[in-house]
Coordinates of C-alpha atoms and ligand atoms in Angstrom, one line a residue:
X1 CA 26.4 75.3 7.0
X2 CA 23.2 77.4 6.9
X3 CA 20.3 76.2 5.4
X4 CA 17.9 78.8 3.4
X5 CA 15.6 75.4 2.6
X6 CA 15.6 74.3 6.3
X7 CA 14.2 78.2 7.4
X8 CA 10.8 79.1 8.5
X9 CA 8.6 80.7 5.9
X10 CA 5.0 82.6 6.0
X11 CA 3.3 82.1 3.1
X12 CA -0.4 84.0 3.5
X13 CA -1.6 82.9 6.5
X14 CA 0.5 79.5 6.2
X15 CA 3.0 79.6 9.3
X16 CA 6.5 77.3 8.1
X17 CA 9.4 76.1 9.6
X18 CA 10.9 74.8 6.4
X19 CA 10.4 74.9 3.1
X20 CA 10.4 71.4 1.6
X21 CA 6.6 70.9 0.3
X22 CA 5.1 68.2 -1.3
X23 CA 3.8 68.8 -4.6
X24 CA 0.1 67.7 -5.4
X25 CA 0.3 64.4 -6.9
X26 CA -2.5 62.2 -8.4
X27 CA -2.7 58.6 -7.3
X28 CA -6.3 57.5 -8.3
X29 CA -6.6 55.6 -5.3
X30 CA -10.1 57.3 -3.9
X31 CA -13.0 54.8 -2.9
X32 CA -15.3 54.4 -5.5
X33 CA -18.1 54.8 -6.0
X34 CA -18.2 58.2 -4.7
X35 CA -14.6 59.0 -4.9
X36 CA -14.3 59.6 -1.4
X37 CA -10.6 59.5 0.8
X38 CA -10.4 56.5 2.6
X39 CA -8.4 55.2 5.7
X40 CA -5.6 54.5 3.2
X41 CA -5.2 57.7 1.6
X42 CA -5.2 58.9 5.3
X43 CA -2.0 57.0 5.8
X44 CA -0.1 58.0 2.6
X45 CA -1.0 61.8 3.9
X46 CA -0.1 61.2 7.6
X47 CA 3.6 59.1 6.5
X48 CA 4.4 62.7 4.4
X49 CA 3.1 65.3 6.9
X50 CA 5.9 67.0 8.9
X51 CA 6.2 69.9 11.7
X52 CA 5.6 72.6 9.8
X53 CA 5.7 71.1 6.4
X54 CA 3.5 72.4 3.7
X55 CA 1.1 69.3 2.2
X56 CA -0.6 70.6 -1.1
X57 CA -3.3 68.0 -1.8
X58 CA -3.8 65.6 -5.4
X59 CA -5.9 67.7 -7.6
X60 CA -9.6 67.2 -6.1
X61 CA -12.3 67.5 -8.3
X62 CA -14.6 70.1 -7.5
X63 CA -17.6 68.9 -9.5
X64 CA -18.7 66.1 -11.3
X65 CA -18.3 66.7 -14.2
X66 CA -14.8 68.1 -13.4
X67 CA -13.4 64.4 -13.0
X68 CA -11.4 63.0 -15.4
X69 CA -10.0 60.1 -14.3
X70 CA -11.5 57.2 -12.0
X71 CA -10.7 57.3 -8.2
X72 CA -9.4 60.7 -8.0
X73 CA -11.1 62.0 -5.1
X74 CA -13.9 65.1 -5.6
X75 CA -14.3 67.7 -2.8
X76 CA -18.2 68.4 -3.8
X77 CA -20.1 65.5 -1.6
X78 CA -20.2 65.4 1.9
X79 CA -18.8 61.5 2.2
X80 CA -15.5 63.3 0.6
X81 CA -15.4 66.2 3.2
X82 CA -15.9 63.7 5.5
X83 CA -13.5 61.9 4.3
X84 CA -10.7 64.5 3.8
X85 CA -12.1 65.8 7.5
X86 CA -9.3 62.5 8.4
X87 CA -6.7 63.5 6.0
X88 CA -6.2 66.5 7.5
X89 CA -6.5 65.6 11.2
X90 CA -3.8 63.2 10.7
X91 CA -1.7 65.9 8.9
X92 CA -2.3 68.4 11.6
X93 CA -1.3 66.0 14.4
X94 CA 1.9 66.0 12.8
X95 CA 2.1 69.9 13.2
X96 CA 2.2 69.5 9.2
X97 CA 0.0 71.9 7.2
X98 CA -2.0 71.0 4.2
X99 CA -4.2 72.7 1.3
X100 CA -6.3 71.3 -1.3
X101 CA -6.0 71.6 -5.2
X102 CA -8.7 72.6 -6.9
X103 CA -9.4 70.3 -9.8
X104 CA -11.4 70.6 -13.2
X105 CA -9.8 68.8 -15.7
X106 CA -12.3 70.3 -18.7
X107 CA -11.6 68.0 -22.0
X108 CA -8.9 65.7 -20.2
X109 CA -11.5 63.3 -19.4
X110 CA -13.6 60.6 -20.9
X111 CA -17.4 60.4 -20.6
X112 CA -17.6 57.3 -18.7
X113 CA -16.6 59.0 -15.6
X114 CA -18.9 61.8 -16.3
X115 CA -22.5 62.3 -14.6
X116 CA -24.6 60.8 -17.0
X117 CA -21.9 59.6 -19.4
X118 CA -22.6 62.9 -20.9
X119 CA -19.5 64.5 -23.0
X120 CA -16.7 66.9 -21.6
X121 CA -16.8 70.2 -21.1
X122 CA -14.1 72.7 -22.2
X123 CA -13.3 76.3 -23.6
X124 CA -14.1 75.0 -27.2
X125 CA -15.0 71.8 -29.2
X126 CA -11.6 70.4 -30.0
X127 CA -10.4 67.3 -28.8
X128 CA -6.9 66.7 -27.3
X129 CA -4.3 64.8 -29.1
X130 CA -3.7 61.8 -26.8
X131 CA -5.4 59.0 -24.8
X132 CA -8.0 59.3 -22.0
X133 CA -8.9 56.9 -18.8
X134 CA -12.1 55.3 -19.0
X135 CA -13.8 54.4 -16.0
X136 CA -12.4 51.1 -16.5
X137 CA -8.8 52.3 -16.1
X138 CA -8.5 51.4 -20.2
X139 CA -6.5 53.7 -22.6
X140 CA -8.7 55.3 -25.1
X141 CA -8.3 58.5 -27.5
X142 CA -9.8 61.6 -26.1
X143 CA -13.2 62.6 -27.1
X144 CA -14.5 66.1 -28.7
X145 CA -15.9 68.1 -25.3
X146 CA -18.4 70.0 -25.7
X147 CA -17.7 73.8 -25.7
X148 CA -18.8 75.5 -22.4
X149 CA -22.3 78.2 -23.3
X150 CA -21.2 81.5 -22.1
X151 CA -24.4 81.3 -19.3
X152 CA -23.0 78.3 -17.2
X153 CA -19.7 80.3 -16.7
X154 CA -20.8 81.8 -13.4
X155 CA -22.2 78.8 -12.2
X156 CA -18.4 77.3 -13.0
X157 CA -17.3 80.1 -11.1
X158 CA -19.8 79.4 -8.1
X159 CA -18.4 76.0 -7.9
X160 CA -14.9 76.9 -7.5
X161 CA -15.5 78.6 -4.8
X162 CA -18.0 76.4 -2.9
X163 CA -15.1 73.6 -3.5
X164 CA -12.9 75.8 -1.7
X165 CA -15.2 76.6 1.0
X166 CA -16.4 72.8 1.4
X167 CA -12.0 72.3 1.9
X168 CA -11.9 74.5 4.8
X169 CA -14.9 72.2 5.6
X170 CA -12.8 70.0 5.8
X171 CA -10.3 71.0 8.1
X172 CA -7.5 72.3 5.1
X173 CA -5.5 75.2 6.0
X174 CA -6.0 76.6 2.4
X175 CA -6.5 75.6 -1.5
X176 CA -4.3 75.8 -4.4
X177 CA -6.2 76.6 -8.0
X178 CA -5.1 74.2 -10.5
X179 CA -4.1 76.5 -13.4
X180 CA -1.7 74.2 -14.6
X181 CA -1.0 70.8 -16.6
X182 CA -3.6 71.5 -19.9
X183 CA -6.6 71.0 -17.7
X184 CA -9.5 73.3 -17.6
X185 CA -8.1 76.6 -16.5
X186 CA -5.0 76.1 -18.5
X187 CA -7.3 75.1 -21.9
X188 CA -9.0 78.8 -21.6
X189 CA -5.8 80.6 -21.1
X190 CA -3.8 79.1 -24.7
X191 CA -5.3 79.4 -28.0
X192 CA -5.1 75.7 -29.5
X193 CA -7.5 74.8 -26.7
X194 CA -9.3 78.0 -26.5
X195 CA -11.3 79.6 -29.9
X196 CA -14.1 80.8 -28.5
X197 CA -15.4 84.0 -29.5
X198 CA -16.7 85.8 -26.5
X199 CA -15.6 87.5 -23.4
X200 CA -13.6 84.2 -22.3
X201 CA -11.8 83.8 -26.0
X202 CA -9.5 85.5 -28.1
X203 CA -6.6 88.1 -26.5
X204 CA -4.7 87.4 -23.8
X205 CA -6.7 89.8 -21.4
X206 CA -9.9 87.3 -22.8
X207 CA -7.9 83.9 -22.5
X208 CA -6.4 85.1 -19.0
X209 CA -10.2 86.1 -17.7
X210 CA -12.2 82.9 -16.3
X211 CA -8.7 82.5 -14.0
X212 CA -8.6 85.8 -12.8
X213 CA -12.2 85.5 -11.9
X214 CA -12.1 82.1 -10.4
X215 CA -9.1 83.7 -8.1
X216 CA -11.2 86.4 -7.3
X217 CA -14.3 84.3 -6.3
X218 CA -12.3 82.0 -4.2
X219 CA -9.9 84.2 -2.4
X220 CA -13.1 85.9 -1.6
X221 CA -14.6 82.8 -0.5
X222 CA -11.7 81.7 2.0
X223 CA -9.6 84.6 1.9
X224 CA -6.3 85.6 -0.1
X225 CA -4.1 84.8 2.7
X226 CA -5.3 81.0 2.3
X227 CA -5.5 81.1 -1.6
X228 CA -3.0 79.6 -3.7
X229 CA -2.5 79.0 -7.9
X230 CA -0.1 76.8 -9.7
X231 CA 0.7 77.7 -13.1
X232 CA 2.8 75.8 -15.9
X233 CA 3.8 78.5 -18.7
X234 CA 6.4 76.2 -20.8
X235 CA 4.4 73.1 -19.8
X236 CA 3.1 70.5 -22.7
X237 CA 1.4 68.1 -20.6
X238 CA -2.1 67.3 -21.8
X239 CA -1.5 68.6 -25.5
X240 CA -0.7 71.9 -23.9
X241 CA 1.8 74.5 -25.0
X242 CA 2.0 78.0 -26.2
X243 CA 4.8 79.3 -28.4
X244 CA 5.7 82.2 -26.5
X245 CA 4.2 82.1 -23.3
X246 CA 6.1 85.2 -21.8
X247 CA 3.8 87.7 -23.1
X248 CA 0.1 85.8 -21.8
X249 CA 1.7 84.7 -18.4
X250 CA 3.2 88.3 -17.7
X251 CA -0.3 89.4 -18.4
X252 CA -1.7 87.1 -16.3
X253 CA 0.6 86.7 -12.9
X254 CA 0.4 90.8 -13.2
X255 CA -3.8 90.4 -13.1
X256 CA -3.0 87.6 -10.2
X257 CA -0.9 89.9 -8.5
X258 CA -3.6 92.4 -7.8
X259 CA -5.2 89.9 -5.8
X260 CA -2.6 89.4 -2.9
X261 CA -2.7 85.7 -3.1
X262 CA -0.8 83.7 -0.7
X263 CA 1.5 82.6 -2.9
X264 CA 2.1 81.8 -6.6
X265 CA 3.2 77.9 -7.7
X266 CA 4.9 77.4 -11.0
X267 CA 6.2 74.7 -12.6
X268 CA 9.7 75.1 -14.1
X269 CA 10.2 74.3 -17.9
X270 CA 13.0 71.8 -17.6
X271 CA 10.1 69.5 -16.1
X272 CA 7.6 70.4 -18.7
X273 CA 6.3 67.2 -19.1
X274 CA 4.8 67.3 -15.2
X275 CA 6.2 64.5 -14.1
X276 CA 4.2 62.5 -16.9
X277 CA 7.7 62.0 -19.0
X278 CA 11.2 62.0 -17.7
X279 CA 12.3 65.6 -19.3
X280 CA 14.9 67.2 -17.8
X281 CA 15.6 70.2 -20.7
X282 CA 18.8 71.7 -20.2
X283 CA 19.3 75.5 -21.0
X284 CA 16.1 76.8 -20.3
X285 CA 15.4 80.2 -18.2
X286 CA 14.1 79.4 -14.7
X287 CA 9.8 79.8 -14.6
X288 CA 10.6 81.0 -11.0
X289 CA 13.5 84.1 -12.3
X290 CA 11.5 85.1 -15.4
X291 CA 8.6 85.9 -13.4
X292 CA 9.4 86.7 -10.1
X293 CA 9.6 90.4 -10.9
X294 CA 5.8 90.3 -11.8
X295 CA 4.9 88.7 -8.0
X296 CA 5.4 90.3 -4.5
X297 CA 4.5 87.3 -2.7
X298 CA 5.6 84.3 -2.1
X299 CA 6.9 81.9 -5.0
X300 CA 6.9 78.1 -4.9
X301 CA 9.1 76.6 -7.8
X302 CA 8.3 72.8 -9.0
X303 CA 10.1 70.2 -11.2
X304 CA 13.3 68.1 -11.2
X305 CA 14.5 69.8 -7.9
X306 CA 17.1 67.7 -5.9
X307 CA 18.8 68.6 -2.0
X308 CA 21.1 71.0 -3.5
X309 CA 19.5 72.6 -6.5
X310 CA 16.5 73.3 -4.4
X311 CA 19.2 74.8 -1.7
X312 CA 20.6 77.1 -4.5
X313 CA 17.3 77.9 -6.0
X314 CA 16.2 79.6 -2.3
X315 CA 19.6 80.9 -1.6
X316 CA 19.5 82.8 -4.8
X317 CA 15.7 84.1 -4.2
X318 CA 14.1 82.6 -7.4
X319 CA 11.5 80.6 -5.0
X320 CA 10.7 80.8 -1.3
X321 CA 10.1 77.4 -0.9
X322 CA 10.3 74.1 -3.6
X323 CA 7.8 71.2 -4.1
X324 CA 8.9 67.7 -4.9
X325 CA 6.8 65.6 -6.6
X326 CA 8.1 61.9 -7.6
X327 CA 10.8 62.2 -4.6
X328 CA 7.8 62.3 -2.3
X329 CA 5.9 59.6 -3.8
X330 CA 9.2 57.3 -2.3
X331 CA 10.1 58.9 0.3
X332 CA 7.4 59.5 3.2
X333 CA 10.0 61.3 5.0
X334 CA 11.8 63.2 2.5
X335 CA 12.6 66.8 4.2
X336 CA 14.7 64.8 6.8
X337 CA 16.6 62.9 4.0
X338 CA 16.9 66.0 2.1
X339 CA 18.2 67.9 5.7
X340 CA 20.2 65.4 6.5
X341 CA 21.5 64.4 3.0
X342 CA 21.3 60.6 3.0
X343 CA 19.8 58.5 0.1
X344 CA 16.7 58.5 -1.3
X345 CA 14.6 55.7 -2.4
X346 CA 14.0 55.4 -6.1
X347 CA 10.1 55.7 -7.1
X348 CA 8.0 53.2 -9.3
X349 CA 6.5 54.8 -11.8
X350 CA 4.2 51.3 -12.5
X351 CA 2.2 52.1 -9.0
X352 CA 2.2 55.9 -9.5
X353 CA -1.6 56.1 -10.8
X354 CA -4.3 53.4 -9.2
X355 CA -4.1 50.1 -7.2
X356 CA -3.5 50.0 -3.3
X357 CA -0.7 50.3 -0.6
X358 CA 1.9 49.1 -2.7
X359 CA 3.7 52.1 -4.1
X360 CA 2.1 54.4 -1.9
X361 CA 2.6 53.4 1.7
X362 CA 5.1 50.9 1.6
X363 CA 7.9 53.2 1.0
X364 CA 9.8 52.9 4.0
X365 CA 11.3 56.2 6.1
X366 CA 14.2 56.1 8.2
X367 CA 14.4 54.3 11.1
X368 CA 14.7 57.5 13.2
X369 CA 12.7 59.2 10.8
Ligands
LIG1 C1 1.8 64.9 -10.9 N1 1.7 66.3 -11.0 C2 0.5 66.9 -10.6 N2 0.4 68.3 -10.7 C3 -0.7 68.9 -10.2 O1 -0.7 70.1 -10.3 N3 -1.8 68.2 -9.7 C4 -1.8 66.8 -9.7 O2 -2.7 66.2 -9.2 C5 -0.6 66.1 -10.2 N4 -0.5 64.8 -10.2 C6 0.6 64.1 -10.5 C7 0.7 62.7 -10.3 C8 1.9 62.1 -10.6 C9 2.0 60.6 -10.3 C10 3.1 62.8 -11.0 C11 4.4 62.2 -11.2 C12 3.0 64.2 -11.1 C13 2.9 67.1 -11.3 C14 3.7 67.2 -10.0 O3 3.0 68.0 -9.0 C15 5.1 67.9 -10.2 O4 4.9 69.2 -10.8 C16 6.0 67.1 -11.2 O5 6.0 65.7 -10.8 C17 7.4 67.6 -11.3 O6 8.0 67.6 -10.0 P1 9.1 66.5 -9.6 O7 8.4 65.2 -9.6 O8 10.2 66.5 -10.6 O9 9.5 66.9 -8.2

């Protein structure tokens, strides 16, 4: 049988040979202080790279203040270029291929792993419903951000795309914008996070604005060809969630779409939870058919994919390529268990976010792997 996963793929400037990529997954494993990449987080990378296998990088903070949880690695100092400098040598010996996510979480934080324990920033002063890590790795409920002046949205901008540039610094082959998951982006674009009353608030052409201009700013900074975005329209993580969602994310892929990114990442809403909850809604449209009409370019669909629903989902042209999340926390080698359709090992969700090697690079591959 023919495989349409197991086919080479250009996505921008990316160059393919199949289209099983790993979906960018937080482990909050980053030396601190400094949240830099260390040797370890070079081997979790390295055990996941293959030939021609597209990497896209845990979200990476690209300030300070755009952390919001401890030991998620930034991509603003140079220790953490330096440091990502040997995550993506190791991916590249591998003939793998890797980009960076480009992280600010806005009000998802806590202000003990802020600079200067100062509050969080976000579209508007409202706090989210739900509980917040502390610097100690403790629980506690979210705090009321502070709402972003209308002057420091430039410099916002600014940062996004030095963030981007310090990643090709680093030896990445390209960055994905976090739109997704209710952090920063995603809080201006829906109106329970967003009431502001300028420019950035308001209609859907306002909401959708600070992402269109971040895409602008950093596909100009590294190029469109190396410039990703992942969006989640029906996702709830992070007390996100819009009623209808149709009408603001046609808006906005269409504005996107201008841009001739290198490709466009969603999220489907069966998996609306991101991984955070085991959903698995059952008659729901596909994120990747209702909007693939709106995008010319390539399409990367995310959440609850398996072997052959991934296999149907390119053979039918909703996506161009999938991402696996959880399935590549356990298995280091997944795209040649998913070719050769043997068993998977199960993931822990207990060692999915902090502590060391086990749970992240004691899953075992095959022994031929
Ligand atoms: C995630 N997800 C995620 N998404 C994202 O855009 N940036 C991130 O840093 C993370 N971090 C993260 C950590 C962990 C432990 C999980 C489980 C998930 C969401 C992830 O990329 C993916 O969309 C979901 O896991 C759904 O795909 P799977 O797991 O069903 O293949």
């Amino acid at each position: 049988m023919t495989s349409n996963l197991f086919s080479p793929l250009k996505i921008g400037a990316l160059e393919l040979t199949h289209r099983v990529v790993m979906a960018p997954l937080t482990r909050m494993r980053a030396h601190v202080p400094g949240n830099i990449p260390t040797k370890l987080n070079v081997e979790y990378y390295r055990q996941r790279a293959s030939a021609g296998g597209l990497i896209v990088s845990e979200g990476a903070q690209i300030s300070e203040s755009g952390q919001g949880m401890p030991a998620t690695p930034g991509i603003h100092s140079a220790a953490q270029i330096e440091g990502w400098r040997a995550v993506t040598e190791a991916v590249h010996d591998k003939g793998g291929v890797i980009v960076l996510q480009l992280w600010h979480v806005g009000r998802i934080s806590h202000s003990s792993v802020q600079p200067n324990n100062a509050l969080p920033v976000a579209p508007s002063a409202i706090a989210a419903a739900g509980n917040a890590f502390t610097a100690n790795f403790e629980r506690v409920p979210f705090e009321t951000p502070r709402a972003l002046e209308r002057k420091e949205i430039p410099l916002l901008i600014e940062t996004y795309a030095q963030a981007a540039r310090n990643a090709m610094a680093a030896g990445f082959d390209g960055v994905e914008i976090h739109g997704a998951n209710g952090y920063l982006l995603e809080q201006f674009l829906q109106s329970r996070s967003n009431k502001r009353y300028d420019g950035y608030g308001g209609s859907i052409e306002n909401r959708s604005r600070l992402v269109v201009e971040v895409a602008k700013a950093v596909s100009s900074a590294v190029g469109p060809d190396r410039t990703g975005i992942r969006l989640s329209p029906f996702g709830v993580a992070n007390d996100s969630g819009v009623d209808d969602p149709f009408p603001l994310y046609a808006h906005l892929i269409g504005e996107l779409s201008k841009l001739d990114l290198a490709y466009l990442h969603l999220i489907e809403p069966r998996a609306s939870g991101a991984g955070q909850a085991e959903v698995d809604h059952k008659n729901v449209p596909f994120a990747s058919e209702l909007f693939r009409p709106l995008w010319g370019n390539a399409l990367i669909a995310a959440g609850n994919y398996n072997a052959e629903t991934a296999e149907t989902a390119v053979a039918e042209g909703r996506a161009d390529a999938i991402a696996f999340g959880r399935l590549f926390i356990a298995n280091p080698d997944l795209p040649t268990r998913l070719r050769r359709r043997v068993d998977l090992n199960a993931y822990n969700r207990a060692t999915f976010y902090g502590g060391g090697a086990e749970g992240y690079t004691d899953y075992p591959a095959l022994a031929d792997a």
